[in-house]
Amino acid sequence: MALVTESKRLDLIMKKAEIPANESARISALCGLEILDTPSEERFDRITRIAQRHFNVPIALVSLVDRGRQWFKSRQGLDAAETPRDVSFCGHAIFSDDIFYIPDALADARFADNPLVTGAPHVRFYAGAPLHSPEGQRIGTLCIIDQLPRESTSPDLAVLRDLADCVEEEFKRSKLLGAVEQVKGLTTRLQLATESANVGVWDWDVVGNELVWDKVMYQLYGIDPNKFGGAYAAWLAGIHPKDAVRANEAIQMALTGDKQYDTEFRVVLPNGNVRWLKATAMVQRGADGKPLKMIGTNWDITESKCAQSELQSRENRIRALVDTIVDGIIVIDAKGDIQTANPAAISLFGYAIDEIQGKNVKMLMPEPYASEHDGYLNNYLTSNIKKIIGIGREVTGKRKDGTTFPMDLAVGEMEVGGERMFTGIVRDVTERKRLEQLKSEFISTVSHELRTPLTSIRGALSLLMGKAAEHLPEKARRMLEMAERNSERLTLLINDILDLEKIEAGRLEFDFKDLDLVDVAARALEDNGGYASKHQVQLVFDQQVTQAPVRADEHRLLQVFANLISNAVKYSPTGGTVTVSVVAHDDKFCVEVRDHGSGIPQEFRNRIFQRFAQADSSDTRGKGGTGLGLSITKAIIERHEGQIGYESESGMGSVFYFKLPRAGAGQCRRLEDQQHDTTTSICVRALICEDNPDVAQILAEMVRQDGVTCDVAGTAAIARGLLAEHDYRLLLLDLTLPDTDGLTFLRELRGNEATAQLPVIVVSGQALEGRATFNGNAVTVVDWIQKPVDRMRLGRALQDALHRVKRPHILHVEDDTDILEVTRTLLEDMADLTYVTNLREARQQLAAQIFDMVILDLGLPDGSGIELLEELQGRCPVVIFSAQIPSRDVTAQVATALTKSMTNNEELLGTIKKILNLKDTAA
Ligand code: ADP
């Protein structure tokens, strides 16, 4: 040991104890001892006492140099428990492993003015042996202090070092004791933890086959500690027979090192109960790698096993359900990728599961749906606007082989593990569609078949009621009225059923045109006026806009109006008012039909638009109607991209309304214009016999303005030829002709059977003279018009002539002789009729005679009436009168198409007269 003697340099002032470079490691070693500020201990005091006595000093200390102080774990001869570090001697002593030795502090410049030297405890002599922590850090000193200067010998200081070593030994002991305490605490805590978690701990001495269990192990196995064999076999004996082999294998594999010991098995408790245990363990091996020990744990997992098996069996049940369900189930994620599909879905689309799993569901759809699907899904995810989800609809599916099929799709939404998923339930509806098709074809056929007999019944009844009613006894007349009423109802029902069937099949044709809704409303009011007055209800038009351009099918709209107005009238009290209004609503026009009748009963409201729905089923008899009107009306409005609705208060009345999108301005074409178009399409032909071409042209123009087309003949000879070729309805005759005298020509015409009845208007410079000459035969000339021509007079004469036309000759082609009979009776007063019942006869007649009109049935025994249309083209107007509603193409080729059962006697008669240009009174 080196002895440090410090030189005396009295002129220097005190040197403070510096901080060593390893200060933080030193402090952490000091703190690690957990000794600072602990009570004094005999084992340290014993050493300081020995030092005090051995060196015969007043003060001996175990001083520990803390951050800013020196603290005394043991002190002899000093009251203070600590002093500041910077004035301490020990602060200097810890800079070296050597003993720090100051023989006379007053003679040492570093300490001469130190307060511990100049004041209490008046240090003159100091010797401190550094104390090391168990890690080797200098954490303080064992020091001796005297108030007198002294010299110490090396042997003396060696004793101080020995004593310091004793102190260091005590430090080590402290550390060890702390560790032991820690282990004790840890063990207690571990025991507490394993016990409270019900984890059993076992320790198996592999070599000596000694098995030690803790308390919990005995509880887990239900074994009395005194009755446990304490060896491997004793443990294995408690394992469930079905698991014993596996449990033993797990241990053996752990011992060989093939597999970590982590297993589950059942144990059979002495009371027969079975418990599931989970077991883990570690193997300790000797230097040669041979297993020495296994230490492990067991804990009870019966509850989670039961829950798991319950879960498993529930999952099995659900899986069995999903697997055997006849509907296909497909689950997709938010991207549209297929997560899973059940066997029904797989066989429906003809794929194997791994061919679709993970792929986008688009593959199961044909175009354009496939391309639209991503957009639809994104739209839904961002906007939440549903088109299918939670609603369901019929869509088209695509099989692996590319074929498509109709399917019902219902989609539900769910959240699995925070992710949005969609479940689609699909059902192939091919068969259902086929049956529906069969059903609607059946209904359609039956209804069509009913139309023809019903038309003759209605027609005959109507004729009977009209012509012969006054001669019938009262009772018979009442019976006839009843029959007529019921045939009307039956007709209504059949027409509605056929309409509905067409709507549902998407076969109802719409002829969309730009129309003025105000015009249509006005027309509807006019059409339904008769019905309203029959019920003594007043119809009022509350027109709030002058024009309401919409794009619509006029005929269908009139049907909508008719339904809403007739309902409103039906449910209005006698003397009530029904108001129809057209109002503008943003980009739509709204038609409202308001009544002050009974209103819609609350309980009926959710069914009102359903088929055959009537608030009061006795209405069928009481008010008439089928309960189909509103569902047809709704379908029609929806095809117009409109909406229908109502507001109603029981007993106060109802407002039914529908809204149609506004059409672009200027697109609206007045109905009158269109009507004009149709009248002019009806072909009436006149012959002008006039030698002066200019006059002929003026006359032709005047006549054309009245909707009559004409040919011009400059001579009587040309006129004769044209008359033989064409069927003219009128002759305009000049009396001065180049080849014949006009009057002579007139007489010639009257003498000829074909032209005897031809209406003639004489237009001539000698008209008045001619008339005088022709006196007595005047009836055969419509008018004698003097040139220059008075336009008004010519117009009147034309109208007169056209209505005084010879009896028209009509060919009726119809295989139902009852219908023939009814039309014959209906038309006999105004026309000559020729009847044929098939196409062959019709062709014969058309070859032999000229007809003014052909009434044509379509369903004929030897073919369709449509076959005749081409042959008839341009020869005379054709009216289709059939149980079938012809296509628009066919309708375009004829003057009009009437449907049996939808047309009553008056309508048929009115239409024929209109086409033949006959006055209404002619019949
Ligand atoms: P219907 O041919 O029976 O009139 P609709 O489908 O047109 O068939 O109407 C169905 C039912 O709705 C009617 O039977 C009636 O009960 C009720 N209804 C329709 N309109 C009115 C109304 N304006 N006032 C009272 N009830 C009405």
mmCIF file with all atom_site columns, C-alpha atoms and ligand atoms in Angstrom, residues 492 496 563-564 566-571 593 595 597-601 604 608-610 613-616 619-620 624-631 633 648 653-654 656, ligand 1:
data_model
loop_
_atom_site.group_PDB
_atom_site.id
_atom_site.type_symbol
_atom_site.label_atom_id
_atom_site.label_alt_id
_atom_site.label_comp_id
_atom_site.label_asym_id
_atom_site.label_entity_id
_atom_site.label_seq_id
_atom_site.pdbx_PDB_ins_code
_atom_site.Cartn_x
_atom_site.Cartn_y
_atom_site.Cartn_z
_atom_site.occupancy
_atom_site.B_iso_or_equiv
_atom_site.pdbx_formal_charge
_atom_site.auth_seq_id
_atom_site.auth_comp_id
_atom_site.auth_asym_id
_atom_site.auth_atom_id
_atom_site.pdbx_PDB_model_num
ATOM   1  C CA  . LEU A 1 492 ? -113.848 -3.835 -67.713 1.00 0.00 ? 492 LEU A CA  1
ATOM   2  C CA  . ASP A 1 496 ? -107.832 -4.447 -66.927 1.00 0.00 ? 496 ASP A CA  1
ATOM   3  C CA  . ASN A 1 563 ? -109.177 6.113  -63.675 1.00 0.00 ? 563 ASN A CA  1
ATOM   4  C CA  . LEU A 1 564 ? -108.521 8.952  -61.241 1.00 0.00 ? 564 LEU A CA  1
ATOM   5  C CA  . SER A 1 566 ? -113.901 8.016  -62.335 1.00 0.00 ? 566 SER A CA  1
ATOM   6  C CA  . ASN A 1 567 ? -112.704 6.994  -58.857 1.00 0.00 ? 567 ASN A CA  1
ATOM   7  C CA  . ALA A 1 568 ? -113.161 10.553 -57.599 1.00 0.00 ? 568 ALA A CA  1
ATOM   8  C CA  . VAL A 1 569 ? -116.654 10.698 -59.131 1.00 0.00 ? 569 VAL A CA  1
ATOM   9  C CA  . LYS A 1 570 ? -117.585 7.249  -57.815 1.00 0.00 ? 570 LYS A CA  1
ATOM   10 C CA  . TYR A 1 571 ? -116.666 8.130  -54.266 1.00 0.00 ? 571 TYR A CA  1
ATOM   11 C CA  . VAL A 1 593 ? -107.759 15.154 -58.875 1.00 0.00 ? 593 VAL A CA  1
ATOM   12 C CA  . ASP A 1 595 ? -112.889 14.969 -54.425 1.00 0.00 ? 595 ASP A CA  1
ATOM   13 C CA  . GLY A 1 597 ? -116.050 12.010 -50.908 1.00 0.00 ? 597 GLY A CA  1
ATOM   14 C CA  . SER A 1 598 ? -115.542 9.244  -48.428 1.00 0.00 ? 598 SER A CA  1
ATOM   15 C CA  . GLY A 1 599 ? -111.725 9.397  -48.316 1.00 0.00 ? 599 GLY A CA  1
ATOM   16 C CA  . ILE A 1 600 ? -109.387 6.419  -48.017 1.00 0.00 ? 600 ILE A CA  1
ATOM   17 C CA  . PRO A 1 601 ? -109.746 4.409  -44.806 1.00 0.00 ? 601 PRO A CA  1
ATOM   18 C CA  . PHE A 1 604 ? -106.477 0.419  -46.491 1.00 0.00 ? 604 PHE A CA  1
ATOM   19 C CA  . ILE A 1 608 ? -104.288 0.929  -52.225 1.00 0.00 ? 608 ILE A CA  1
ATOM   20 C CA  . PHE A 1 609 ? -101.922 0.452  -55.177 1.00 0.00 ? 609 PHE A CA  1
ATOM   21 C CA  . GLN A 1 610 ? -101.975 -3.326 -54.953 1.00 0.00 ? 610 GLN A CA  1
ATOM   22 C CA  . ALA A 1 613 ? -107.340 -4.002 -53.726 1.00 0.00 ? 613 ALA A CA  1
ATOM   23 C CA  . GLN A 1 614 ? -110.578 -2.339 -52.758 1.00 0.00 ? 614 GLN A CA  1
ATOM   24 C CA  . ALA A 1 615 ? -111.216 -0.683 -49.427 1.00 0.00 ? 615 ALA A CA  1
ATOM   25 C CA  . ASP A 1 616 ? -114.636 -2.229 -49.319 1.00 0.00 ? 616 ASP A CA  1
ATOM   26 C CA  . ASP A 1 619 ? -117.607 -1.913 -53.975 1.00 0.00 ? 619 ASP A CA  1
ATOM   27 C CA  . THR A 1 620 ? -117.310 -4.353 -56.844 1.00 0.00 ? 620 THR A CA  1
ATOM   28 C CA  . GLY A 1 624 ? -118.348 -1.030 -59.980 1.00 0.00 ? 624 GLY A CA  1
ATOM   29 C CA  . GLY A 1 625 ? -114.621 -1.405 -60.578 1.00 0.00 ? 625 GLY A CA  1
ATOM   30 C CA  . THR A 1 626 ? -112.085 -4.143 -60.379 1.00 0.00 ? 626 THR A CA  1
ATOM   31 C CA  . GLY A 1 627 ? -109.505 -2.939 -57.902 1.00 0.00 ? 627 GLY A CA  1
ATOM   32 C CA  . LEU A 1 628 ? -106.981 -2.956 -60.742 1.00 0.00 ? 628 LEU A CA  1
ATOM   33 C CA  . GLY A 1 629 ? -107.280 0.644  -61.882 1.00 0.00 ? 629 GLY A CA  1
ATOM   34 C CA  . LEU A 1 630 ? -104.796 2.215  -59.498 1.00 0.00 ? 630 LEU A CA  1
ATOM   35 C CA  . SER A 1 631 ? -102.156 -0.452 -59.961 1.00 0.00 ? 631 SER A CA  1
ATOM   36 C CA  . THR A 1 633 ? -102.319 3.791  -63.271 1.00 0.00 ? 633 THR A CA  1
ATOM   37 C CA  . SER A 1 648 ? -106.744 11.717 -47.910 1.00 0.00 ? 648 SER A CA  1
ATOM   38 C CA  . GLY A 1 653 ? -112.240 13.402 -49.432 1.00 0.00 ? 653 GLY A CA  1
ATOM   39 C CA  . SER A 1 654 ? -109.010 12.648 -51.240 1.00 0.00 ? 654 SER A CA  1
ATOM   40 C CA  . PHE A 1 656 ? -104.850 11.799 -55.994 1.00 0.00 ? 656 PHE A CA  1
HETATM 41 P P1  . ADP B 2 .   ? -111.473 0.249  -58.616 1.00 0.00 ? 1   ADP B P1  1
HETATM 42 O O1  . ADP B 2 .   ? -111.621 -0.299 -59.978 1.00 0.00 ? 1   ADP B O1  1
HETATM 43 O O2  . ADP B 2 .   ? -112.082 -0.606 -57.558 1.00 0.00 ? 1   ADP B O2  1
HETATM 44 O O3  . ADP B 2 .   ? -111.830 1.665  -58.515 1.00 0.00 ? 1   ADP B O3  1
HETATM 45 P P2  . ADP B 2 .   ? -108.844 1.201  -58.149 1.00 0.00 ? 1   ADP B P2  1
HETATM 46 O O4  . ADP B 2 .   ? -107.546 0.468  -58.145 1.00 0.00 ? 1   ADP B O4  1
HETATM 47 O O5  . ADP B 2 .   ? -108.987 2.321  -59.071 1.00 0.00 ? 1   ADP B O5  1
HETATM 48 O O6  . ADP B 2 .   ? -109.921 0.108  -58.365 1.00 0.00 ? 1   ADP B O6  1
HETATM 49 O O7  . ADP B 2 .   ? -109.101 1.691  -56.690 1.00 0.00 ? 1   ADP B O7  1
HETATM 50 C C1  . ADP B 2 .   ? -108.913 0.793  -55.620 1.00 0.00 ? 1   ADP B C1  1
HETATM 51 C C2  . ADP B 2 .   ? -109.698 1.182  -54.405 1.00 0.00 ? 1   ADP B C2  1
HETATM 52 O O8  . ADP B 2 .   ? -109.165 2.392  -53.869 1.00 0.00 ? 1   ADP B O8  1
HETATM 53 C C3  . ADP B 2 .   ? -111.154 1.497  -54.660 1.00 0.00 ? 1   ADP B C3  1
HETATM 54 O O9  . ADP B 2 .   ? -111.923 0.321  -54.688 1.00 0.00 ? 1   ADP B O9  1
HETATM 55 C C4  . ADP B 2 .   ? -111.473 2.357  -53.444 1.00 0.00 ? 1   ADP B C4  1
HETATM 56 O O10 . ADP B 2 .   ? -111.682 1.538  -52.306 1.00 0.00 ? 1   ADP B O10 1
HETATM 57 C C5  . ADP B 2 .   ? -110.194 3.139  -53.229 1.00 0.00 ? 1   ADP B C5  1
HETATM 58 N N1  . ADP B 2 .   ? -110.255 4.469  -53.880 1.00 0.00 ? 1   ADP B N1  1
HETATM 59 C C6  . ADP B 2 .   ? -109.671 4.841  -55.028 1.00 0.00 ? 1   ADP B C6  1
HETATM 60 N N2  . ADP B 2 .   ? -109.914 6.149  -55.282 1.00 0.00 ? 1   ADP B N2  1
HETATM 61 C C7  . ADP B 2 .   ? -110.673 6.604  -54.281 1.00 0.00 ? 1   ADP B C7  1
HETATM 62 C C8  . ADP B 2 .   ? -111.246 7.894  -53.956 1.00 0.00 ? 1   ADP B C8  1
HETATM 63 N N3  . ADP B 2 .   ? -111.069 8.965  -54.746 1.00 0.00 ? 1   ADP B N3  1
HETATM 64 N N4  . ADP B 2 .   ? -111.955 7.992  -52.812 1.00 0.00 ? 1   ADP B N4  1
HETATM 65 C C9  . ADP B 2 .   ? -112.138 6.908  -52.009 1.00 0.00 ? 1   ADP B C9  1
HETATM 66 N N5  . ADP B 2 .   ? -111.625 5.686  -52.255 1.00 0.00 ? 1   ADP B N5  1
HETATM 67 C C10 . ADP B 2 .   ? -110.896 5.526  -53.368 1.00 0.00 ? 1   ADP B C10 1
#
